[in-house]
Short mmCIF file of C-alpha atoms and ligand atoms in Angstrom, two decimals:
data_model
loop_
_atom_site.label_atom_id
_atom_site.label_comp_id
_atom_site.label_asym_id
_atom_site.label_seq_id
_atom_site.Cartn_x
_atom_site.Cartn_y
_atom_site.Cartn_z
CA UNK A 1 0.00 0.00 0.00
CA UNK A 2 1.41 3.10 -1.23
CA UNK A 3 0.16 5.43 1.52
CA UNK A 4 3.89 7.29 1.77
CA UNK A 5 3.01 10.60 2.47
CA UNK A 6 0.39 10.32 5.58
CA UNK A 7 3.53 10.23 7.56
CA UNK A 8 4.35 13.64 6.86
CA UNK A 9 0.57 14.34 6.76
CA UNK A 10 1.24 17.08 9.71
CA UNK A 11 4.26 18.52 8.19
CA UNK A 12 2.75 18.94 4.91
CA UNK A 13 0.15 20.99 6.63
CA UNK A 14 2.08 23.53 8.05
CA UNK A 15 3.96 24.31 4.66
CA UNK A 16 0.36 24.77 2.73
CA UNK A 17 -0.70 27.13 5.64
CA UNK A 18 2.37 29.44 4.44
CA UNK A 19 2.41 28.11 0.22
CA UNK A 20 -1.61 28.00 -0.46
CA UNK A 21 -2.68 31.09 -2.80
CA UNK A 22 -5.99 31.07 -2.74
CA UNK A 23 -9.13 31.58 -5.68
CA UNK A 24 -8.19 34.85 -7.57
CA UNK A 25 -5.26 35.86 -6.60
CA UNK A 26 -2.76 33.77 -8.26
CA UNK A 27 0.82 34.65 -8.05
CA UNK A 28 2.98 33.12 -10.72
CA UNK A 29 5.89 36.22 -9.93
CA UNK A 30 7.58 33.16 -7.92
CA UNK A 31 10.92 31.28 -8.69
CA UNK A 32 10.20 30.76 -12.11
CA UNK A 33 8.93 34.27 -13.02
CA UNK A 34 5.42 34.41 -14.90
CA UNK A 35 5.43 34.68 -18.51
CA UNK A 36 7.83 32.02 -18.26
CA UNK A 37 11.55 31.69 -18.86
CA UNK A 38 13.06 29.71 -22.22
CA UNK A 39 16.07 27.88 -21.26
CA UNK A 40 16.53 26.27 -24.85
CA UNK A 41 16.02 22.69 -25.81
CA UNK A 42 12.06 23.41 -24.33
CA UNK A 43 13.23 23.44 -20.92
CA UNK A 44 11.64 26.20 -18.50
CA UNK A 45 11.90 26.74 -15.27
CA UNK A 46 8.76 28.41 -14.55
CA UNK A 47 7.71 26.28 -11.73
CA UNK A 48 4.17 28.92 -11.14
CA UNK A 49 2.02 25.66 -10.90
CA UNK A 50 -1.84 26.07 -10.43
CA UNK A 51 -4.14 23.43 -9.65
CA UNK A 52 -7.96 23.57 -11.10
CA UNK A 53 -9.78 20.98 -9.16
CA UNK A 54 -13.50 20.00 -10.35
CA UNK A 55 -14.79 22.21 -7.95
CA UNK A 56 -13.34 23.74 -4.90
CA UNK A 57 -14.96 22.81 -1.64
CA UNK A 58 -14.63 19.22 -1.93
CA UNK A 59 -12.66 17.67 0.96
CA UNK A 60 -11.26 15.44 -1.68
CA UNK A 61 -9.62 17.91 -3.46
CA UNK A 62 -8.54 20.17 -0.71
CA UNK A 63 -6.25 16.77 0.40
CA UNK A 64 -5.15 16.95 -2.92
CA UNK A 65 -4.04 20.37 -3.75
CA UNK A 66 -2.40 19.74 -0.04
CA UNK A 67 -0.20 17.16 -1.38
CA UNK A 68 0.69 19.59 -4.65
CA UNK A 69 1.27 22.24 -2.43
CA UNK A 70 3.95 20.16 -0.68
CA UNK A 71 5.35 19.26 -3.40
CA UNK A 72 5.31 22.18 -5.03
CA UNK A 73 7.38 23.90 -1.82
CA UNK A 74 10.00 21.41 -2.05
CA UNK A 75 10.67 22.07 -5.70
CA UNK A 76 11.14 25.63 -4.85
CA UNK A 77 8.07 26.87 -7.52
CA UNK A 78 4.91 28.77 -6.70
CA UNK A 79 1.54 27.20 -6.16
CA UNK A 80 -2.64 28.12 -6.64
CA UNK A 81 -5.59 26.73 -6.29
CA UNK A 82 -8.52 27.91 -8.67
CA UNK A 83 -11.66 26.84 -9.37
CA UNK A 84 -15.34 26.90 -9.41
CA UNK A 85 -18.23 26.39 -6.72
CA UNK A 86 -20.12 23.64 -9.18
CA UNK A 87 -18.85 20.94 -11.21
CA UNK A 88 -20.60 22.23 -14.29
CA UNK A 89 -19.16 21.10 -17.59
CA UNK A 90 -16.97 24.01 -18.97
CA UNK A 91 -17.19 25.72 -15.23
CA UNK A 92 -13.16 25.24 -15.67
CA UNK A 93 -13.07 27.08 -18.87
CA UNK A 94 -12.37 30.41 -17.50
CA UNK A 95 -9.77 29.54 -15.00
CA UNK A 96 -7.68 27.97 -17.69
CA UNK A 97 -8.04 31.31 -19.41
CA UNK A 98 -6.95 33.60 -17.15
CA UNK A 99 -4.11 31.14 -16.01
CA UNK A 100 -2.85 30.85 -20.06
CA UNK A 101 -2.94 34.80 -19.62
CA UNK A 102 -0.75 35.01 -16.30
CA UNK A 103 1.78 32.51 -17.77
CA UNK A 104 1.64 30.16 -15.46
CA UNK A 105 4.40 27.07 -16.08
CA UNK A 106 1.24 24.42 -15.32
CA UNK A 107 -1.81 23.66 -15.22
CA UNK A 108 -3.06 20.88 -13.05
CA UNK A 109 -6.90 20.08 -14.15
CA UNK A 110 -9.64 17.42 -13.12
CA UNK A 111 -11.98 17.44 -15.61
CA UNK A 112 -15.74 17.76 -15.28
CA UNK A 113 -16.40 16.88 -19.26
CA UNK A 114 -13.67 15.10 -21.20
CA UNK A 115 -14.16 18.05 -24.06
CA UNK A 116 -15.97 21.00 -22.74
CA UNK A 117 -12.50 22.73 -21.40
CA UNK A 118 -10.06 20.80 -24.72
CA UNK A 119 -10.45 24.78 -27.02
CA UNK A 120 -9.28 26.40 -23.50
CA UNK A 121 -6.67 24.10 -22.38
CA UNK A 122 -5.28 24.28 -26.65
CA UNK A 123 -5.08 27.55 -25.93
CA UNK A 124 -3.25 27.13 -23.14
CA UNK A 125 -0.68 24.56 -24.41
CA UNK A 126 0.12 26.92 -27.20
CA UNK A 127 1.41 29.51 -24.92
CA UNK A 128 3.61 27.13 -23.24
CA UNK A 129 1.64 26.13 -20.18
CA UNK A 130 1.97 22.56 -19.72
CA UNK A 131 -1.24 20.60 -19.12
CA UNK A 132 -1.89 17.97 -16.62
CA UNK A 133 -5.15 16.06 -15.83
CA UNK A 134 -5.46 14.33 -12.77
CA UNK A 135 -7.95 12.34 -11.01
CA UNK A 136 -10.69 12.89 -14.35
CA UNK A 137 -8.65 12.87 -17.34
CA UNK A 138 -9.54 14.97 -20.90
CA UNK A 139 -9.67 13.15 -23.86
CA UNK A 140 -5.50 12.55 -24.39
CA UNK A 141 -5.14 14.77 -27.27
CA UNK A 142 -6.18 18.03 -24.76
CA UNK A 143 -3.55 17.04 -22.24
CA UNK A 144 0.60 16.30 -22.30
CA UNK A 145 -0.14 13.87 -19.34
CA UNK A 146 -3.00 12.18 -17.05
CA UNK A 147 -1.80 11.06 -13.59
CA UNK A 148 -4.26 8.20 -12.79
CA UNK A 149 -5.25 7.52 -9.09
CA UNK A 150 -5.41 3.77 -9.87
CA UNK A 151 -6.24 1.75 -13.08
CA UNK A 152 -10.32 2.06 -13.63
CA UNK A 153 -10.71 -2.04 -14.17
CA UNK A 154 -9.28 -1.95 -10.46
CA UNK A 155 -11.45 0.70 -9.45
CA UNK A 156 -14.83 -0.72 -10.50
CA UNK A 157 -14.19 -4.45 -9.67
CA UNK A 158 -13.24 -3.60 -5.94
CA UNK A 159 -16.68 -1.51 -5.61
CA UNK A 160 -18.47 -4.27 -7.51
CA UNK A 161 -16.54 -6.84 -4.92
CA UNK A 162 -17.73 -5.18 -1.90
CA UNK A 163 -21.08 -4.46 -2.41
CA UNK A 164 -21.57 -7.66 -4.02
CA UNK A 165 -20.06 -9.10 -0.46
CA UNK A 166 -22.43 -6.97 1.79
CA UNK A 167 -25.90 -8.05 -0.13
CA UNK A 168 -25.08 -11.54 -0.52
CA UNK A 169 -24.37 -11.37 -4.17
CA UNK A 170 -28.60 -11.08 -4.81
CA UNK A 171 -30.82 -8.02 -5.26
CA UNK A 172 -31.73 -4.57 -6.69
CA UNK A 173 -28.47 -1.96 -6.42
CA UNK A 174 -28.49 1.63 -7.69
CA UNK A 175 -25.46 4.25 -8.57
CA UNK A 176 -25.91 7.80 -6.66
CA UNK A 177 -22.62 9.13 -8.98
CA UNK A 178 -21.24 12.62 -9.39
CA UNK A 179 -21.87 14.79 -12.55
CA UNK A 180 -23.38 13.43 -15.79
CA UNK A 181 -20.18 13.63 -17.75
CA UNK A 182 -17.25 13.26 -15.32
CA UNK A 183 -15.01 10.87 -17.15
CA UNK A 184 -13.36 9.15 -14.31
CA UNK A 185 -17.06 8.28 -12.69
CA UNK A 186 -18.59 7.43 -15.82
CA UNK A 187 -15.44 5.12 -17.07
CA UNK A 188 -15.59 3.47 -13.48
CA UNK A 189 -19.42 2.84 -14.25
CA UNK A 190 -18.92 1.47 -17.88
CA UNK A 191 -16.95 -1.38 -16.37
CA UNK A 192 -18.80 -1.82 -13.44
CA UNK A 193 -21.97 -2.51 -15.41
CA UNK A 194 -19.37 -5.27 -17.63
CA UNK A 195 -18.46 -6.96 -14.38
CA UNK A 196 -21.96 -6.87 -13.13
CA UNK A 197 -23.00 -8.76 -16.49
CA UNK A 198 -20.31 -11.29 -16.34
CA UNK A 199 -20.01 -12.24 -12.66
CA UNK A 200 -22.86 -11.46 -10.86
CA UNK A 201 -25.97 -12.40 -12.92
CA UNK A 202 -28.27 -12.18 -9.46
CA UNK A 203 -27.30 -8.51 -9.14
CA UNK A 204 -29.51 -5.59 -10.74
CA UNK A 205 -28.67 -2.52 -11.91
CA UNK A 206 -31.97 -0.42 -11.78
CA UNK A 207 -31.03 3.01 -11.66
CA UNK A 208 -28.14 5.43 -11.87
CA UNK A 209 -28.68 9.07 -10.74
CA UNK A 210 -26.52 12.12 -10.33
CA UNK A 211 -25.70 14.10 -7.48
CA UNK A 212 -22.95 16.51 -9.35
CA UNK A 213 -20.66 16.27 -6.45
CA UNK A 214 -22.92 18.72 -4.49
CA UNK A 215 -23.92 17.00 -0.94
CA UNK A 216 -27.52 18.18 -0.68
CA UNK A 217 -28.01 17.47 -4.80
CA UNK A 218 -26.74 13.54 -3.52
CA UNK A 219 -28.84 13.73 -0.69
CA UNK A 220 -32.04 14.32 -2.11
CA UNK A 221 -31.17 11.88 -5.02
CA UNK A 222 -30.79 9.51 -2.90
CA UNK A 223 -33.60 9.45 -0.80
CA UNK A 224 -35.93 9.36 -4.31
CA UNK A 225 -33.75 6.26 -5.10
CA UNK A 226 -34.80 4.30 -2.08
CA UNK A 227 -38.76 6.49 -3.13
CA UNK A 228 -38.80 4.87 -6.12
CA UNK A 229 -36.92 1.33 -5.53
CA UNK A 230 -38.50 -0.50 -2.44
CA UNK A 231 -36.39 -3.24 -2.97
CA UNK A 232 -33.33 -1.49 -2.87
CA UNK A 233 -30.47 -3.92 -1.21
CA UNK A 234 -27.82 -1.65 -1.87
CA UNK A 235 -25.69 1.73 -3.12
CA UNK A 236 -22.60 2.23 -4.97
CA UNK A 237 -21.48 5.39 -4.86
CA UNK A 238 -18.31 6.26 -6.78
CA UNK A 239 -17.81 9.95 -5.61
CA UNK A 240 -16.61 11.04 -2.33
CA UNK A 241 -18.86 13.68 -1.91
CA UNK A 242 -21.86 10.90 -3.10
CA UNK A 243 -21.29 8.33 -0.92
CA UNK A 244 -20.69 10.59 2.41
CA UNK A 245 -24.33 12.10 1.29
CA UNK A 246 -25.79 9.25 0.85
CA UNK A 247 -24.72 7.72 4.31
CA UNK A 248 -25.82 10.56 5.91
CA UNK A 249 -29.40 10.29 4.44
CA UNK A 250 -28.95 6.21 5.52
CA UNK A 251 -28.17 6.95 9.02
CA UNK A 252 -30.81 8.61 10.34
CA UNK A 253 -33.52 6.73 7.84
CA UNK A 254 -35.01 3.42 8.51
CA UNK A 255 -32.83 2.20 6.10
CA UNK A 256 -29.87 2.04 8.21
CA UNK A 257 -28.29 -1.56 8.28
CA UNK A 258 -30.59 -2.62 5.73
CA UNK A 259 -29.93 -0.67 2.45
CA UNK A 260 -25.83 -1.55 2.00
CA UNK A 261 -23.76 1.34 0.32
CA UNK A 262 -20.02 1.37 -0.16
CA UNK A 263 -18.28 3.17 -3.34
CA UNK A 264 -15.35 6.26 -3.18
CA UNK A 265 -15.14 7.97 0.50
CA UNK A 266 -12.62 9.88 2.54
CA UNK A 267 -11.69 8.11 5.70
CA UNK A 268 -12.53 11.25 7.97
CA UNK A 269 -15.82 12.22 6.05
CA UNK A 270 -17.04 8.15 6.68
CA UNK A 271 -15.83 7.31 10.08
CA UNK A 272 -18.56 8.36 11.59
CA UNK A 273 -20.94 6.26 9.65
CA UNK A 274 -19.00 3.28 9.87
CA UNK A 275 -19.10 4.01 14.02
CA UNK A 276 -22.69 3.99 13.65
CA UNK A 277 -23.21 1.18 11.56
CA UNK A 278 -23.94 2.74 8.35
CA UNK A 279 -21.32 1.42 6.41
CA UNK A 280 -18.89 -1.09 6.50
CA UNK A 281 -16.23 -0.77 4.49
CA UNK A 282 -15.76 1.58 0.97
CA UNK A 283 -12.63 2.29 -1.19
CA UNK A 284 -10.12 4.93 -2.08
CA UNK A 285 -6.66 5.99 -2.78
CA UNK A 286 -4.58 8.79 -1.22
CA UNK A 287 -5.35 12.14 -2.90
CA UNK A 288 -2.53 13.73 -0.93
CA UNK A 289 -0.43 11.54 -3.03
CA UNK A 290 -2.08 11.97 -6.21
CA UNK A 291 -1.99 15.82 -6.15
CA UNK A 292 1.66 15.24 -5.18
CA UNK A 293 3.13 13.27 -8.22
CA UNK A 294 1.18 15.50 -9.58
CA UNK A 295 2.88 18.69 -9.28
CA UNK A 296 5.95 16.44 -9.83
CA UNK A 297 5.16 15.44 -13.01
CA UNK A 298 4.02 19.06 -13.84
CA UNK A 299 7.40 20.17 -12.77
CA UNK A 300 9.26 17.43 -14.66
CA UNK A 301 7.60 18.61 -18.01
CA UNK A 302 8.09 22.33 -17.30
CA UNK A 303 11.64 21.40 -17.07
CA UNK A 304 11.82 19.17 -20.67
CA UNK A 305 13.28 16.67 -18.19
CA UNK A 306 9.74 14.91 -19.92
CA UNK A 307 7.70 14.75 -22.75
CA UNK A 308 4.82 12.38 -21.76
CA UNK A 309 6.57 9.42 -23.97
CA UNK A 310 5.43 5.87 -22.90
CA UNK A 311 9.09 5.41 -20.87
CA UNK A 312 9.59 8.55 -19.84
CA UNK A 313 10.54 8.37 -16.24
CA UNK A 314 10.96 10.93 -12.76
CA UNK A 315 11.57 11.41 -9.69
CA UNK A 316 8.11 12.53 -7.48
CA UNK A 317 10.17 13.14 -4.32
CA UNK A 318 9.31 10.73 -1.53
CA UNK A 319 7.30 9.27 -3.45
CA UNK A 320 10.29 7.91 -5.76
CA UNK A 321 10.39 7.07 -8.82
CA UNK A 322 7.93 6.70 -12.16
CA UNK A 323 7.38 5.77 -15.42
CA UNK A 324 5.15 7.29 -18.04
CA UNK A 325 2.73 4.34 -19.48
CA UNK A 326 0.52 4.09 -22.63
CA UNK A 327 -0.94 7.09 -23.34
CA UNK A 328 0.74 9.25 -21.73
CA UNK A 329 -0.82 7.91 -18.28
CA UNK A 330 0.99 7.53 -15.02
CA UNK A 331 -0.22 5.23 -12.74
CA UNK A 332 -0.13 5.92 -8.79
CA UNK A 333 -0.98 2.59 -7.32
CA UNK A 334 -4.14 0.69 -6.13
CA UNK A 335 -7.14 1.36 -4.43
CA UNK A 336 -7.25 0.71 -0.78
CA UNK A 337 -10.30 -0.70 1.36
CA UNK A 338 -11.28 1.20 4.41
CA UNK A 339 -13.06 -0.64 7.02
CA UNK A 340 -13.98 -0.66 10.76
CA UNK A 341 -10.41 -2.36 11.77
CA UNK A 342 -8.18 0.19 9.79
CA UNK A 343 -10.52 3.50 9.23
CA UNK A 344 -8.49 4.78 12.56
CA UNK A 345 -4.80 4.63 11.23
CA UNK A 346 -6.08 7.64 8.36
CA UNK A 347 -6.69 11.58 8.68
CA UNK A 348 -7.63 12.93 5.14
C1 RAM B 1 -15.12 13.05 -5.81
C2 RAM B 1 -14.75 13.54 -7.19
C3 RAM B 1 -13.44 12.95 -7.67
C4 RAM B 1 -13.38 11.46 -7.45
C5 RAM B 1 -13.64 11.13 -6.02
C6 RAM B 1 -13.64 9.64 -5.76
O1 RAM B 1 -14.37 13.74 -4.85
O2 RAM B 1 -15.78 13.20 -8.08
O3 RAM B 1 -13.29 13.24 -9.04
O4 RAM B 1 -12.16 10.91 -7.86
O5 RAM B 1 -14.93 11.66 -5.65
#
């Protein structure tokens, strides 16, 4: 389990406190200088990297942008944080804008729509700003590289495995996911539904509905879900801010104990559900670490020390080393399960 940087979870906090620029005031004066410095052979060293989550407010991504802050601190650059207050499809679009226009050395996006930002973030490319998705990739040709939390046929087979283990492999399940077009979710769903077909033939898949990453949106959704579905055995929910909605709605319902859910959570935005009983175990990686190779990689392409060829390999600081993959993908690790015995070792 590559869970490196909790260690230095405390640490890392202190240095954002002093390195975190907040929404709308970017600074990309830093080491690197905005506007960004040539240093031949496409080498820069504008490290002014700026992170564009789906939407700000998400626990999930604040962890995140805490682990590229970090990161971005020990390689001497400056960091930012934009972003919108809804995960609306081309919500990003003006962000990327007026980052192309400050000359930042990076961007570091999550997607809400694999196309709806791919004219802004051209734009941006052609002015030198290097692109990153993480977390929900573009399609490839908007982006130089996509740093993947954990391979999506991992993803959707241990949320298939666990709910399929907490309703006895039988019964009715829904999918409270996050926006309409988020790529990551709705790749994660396209195989779930494949697994669901091939290994569980005494499962059902009645209903997906979307709670666009807002918690009272996925609240409400879910409630009609369990409305409209009587037989309801169970919930996947494949967003963070889904799934902690939904087992808040559970917990205080007559549902509780009876309707499973498991899916995507935080650790410190479930434990108290799986205290009460709620649920028992769910799934994630360590978005402190992915925004952290993040801002590496970022910082390794600014520099020309990378181009995003399958091969291409760097050093993410504590993290160590790693390699670019197929498609110009790099791969953090696996997902982890969080359950009653182990939901205590994690703070994030
Ligand atoms: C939410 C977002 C994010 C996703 C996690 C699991 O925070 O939708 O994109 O990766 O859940």
């Amino acid at each position: 389990m590559k869970f490196a940087r909790k260690r230095v979870a405390a640490v890392a906090a202190i240095a954002v406190a002093t390195a975190l620029v907040l929404s709308g005031c970017a600074d990309t004066g830093g080491s690197g200088g905005g506007g960004g410095s040539e240093e031949g052979s496409g080498g820069s060293d504008n490290l002014a990297i700026t992170f564009l989550p789906k939407s700000l407010g998400n626990p999930y991504f604040d962890t995140s942008s805490k682990g590229g802050a970090a990161a971005v601190e020990e390689l001497g650059g400056t960091f930012s944080e934009v972003g919108p207050a809804e995960s609306g499809p081309d919500a990003q679009v003006s962000y990327i804008n007026t980052a192309t226009q400050q000359g930042v050395g990076a961007l570091v996006v999550s997607a809400n729509d694999p196309k709806a930002i791919c004219d802004a973030l051209d734009e941006a490319r052609a002015a030198n700003v290097k692109v990153v998705t993480f977390d929900s990739d573009t399609n490839p040709e908007c982006r130089d590289l996509f740093i993947n939390q954990a391979d999506a046929d991992g993803i959707a087979k241990i949320q298939v495995d666990l709910i399929a283990e907490q309703i006895g492999d039988a019964g009715e399940i829904a999918i409270v996911s996050a926006t309409a077009n988020a790529t990551n979710q709705n790749a994660w769903i396209e195989k779930m539904k494949e697994l669901l077909a091939s290994d569980h033939p005494d499962i059902t898949l009645v209903e997906t509905v979307y709670g666009d990453d807002d918690e009272q949106i996925s609240f409400d959704k879910t409630a009609a879900l369990l409305q409209s579905h009587p037989n309801l055995k169970g919930i996947i929910s494949p967003t963070t801010i889904g799934i902690s909605a939904a087992a808040r709605y559970l917990s205080t319902s007559d549902y509780k104990g009876k309707v499973a859910l498991t899916g995507l959570g935080t650790p410190n935005q479930m434990r108290e559900y799986v205290e009460d009983g709620t649920v028992t175990s769910f799934a994630l990686w360590n978005p402190e670490d992915l925004g952290y190779l993040s801002a590496y990689a970022a910082a390794a392409l600014i520099k020309g020390d990378i181009t995003g060829k399958e091969g291409d390999t760097f050093e993410a600081g504590e993290l160590g080393e790693f390699t670019v993959g197929p498609d110009a993908t790099v791969l953090l690790g696996d997902p982890f399960v969080f359950d009653k015995e182990n939901i205590g070792e994690f703070d994030f």
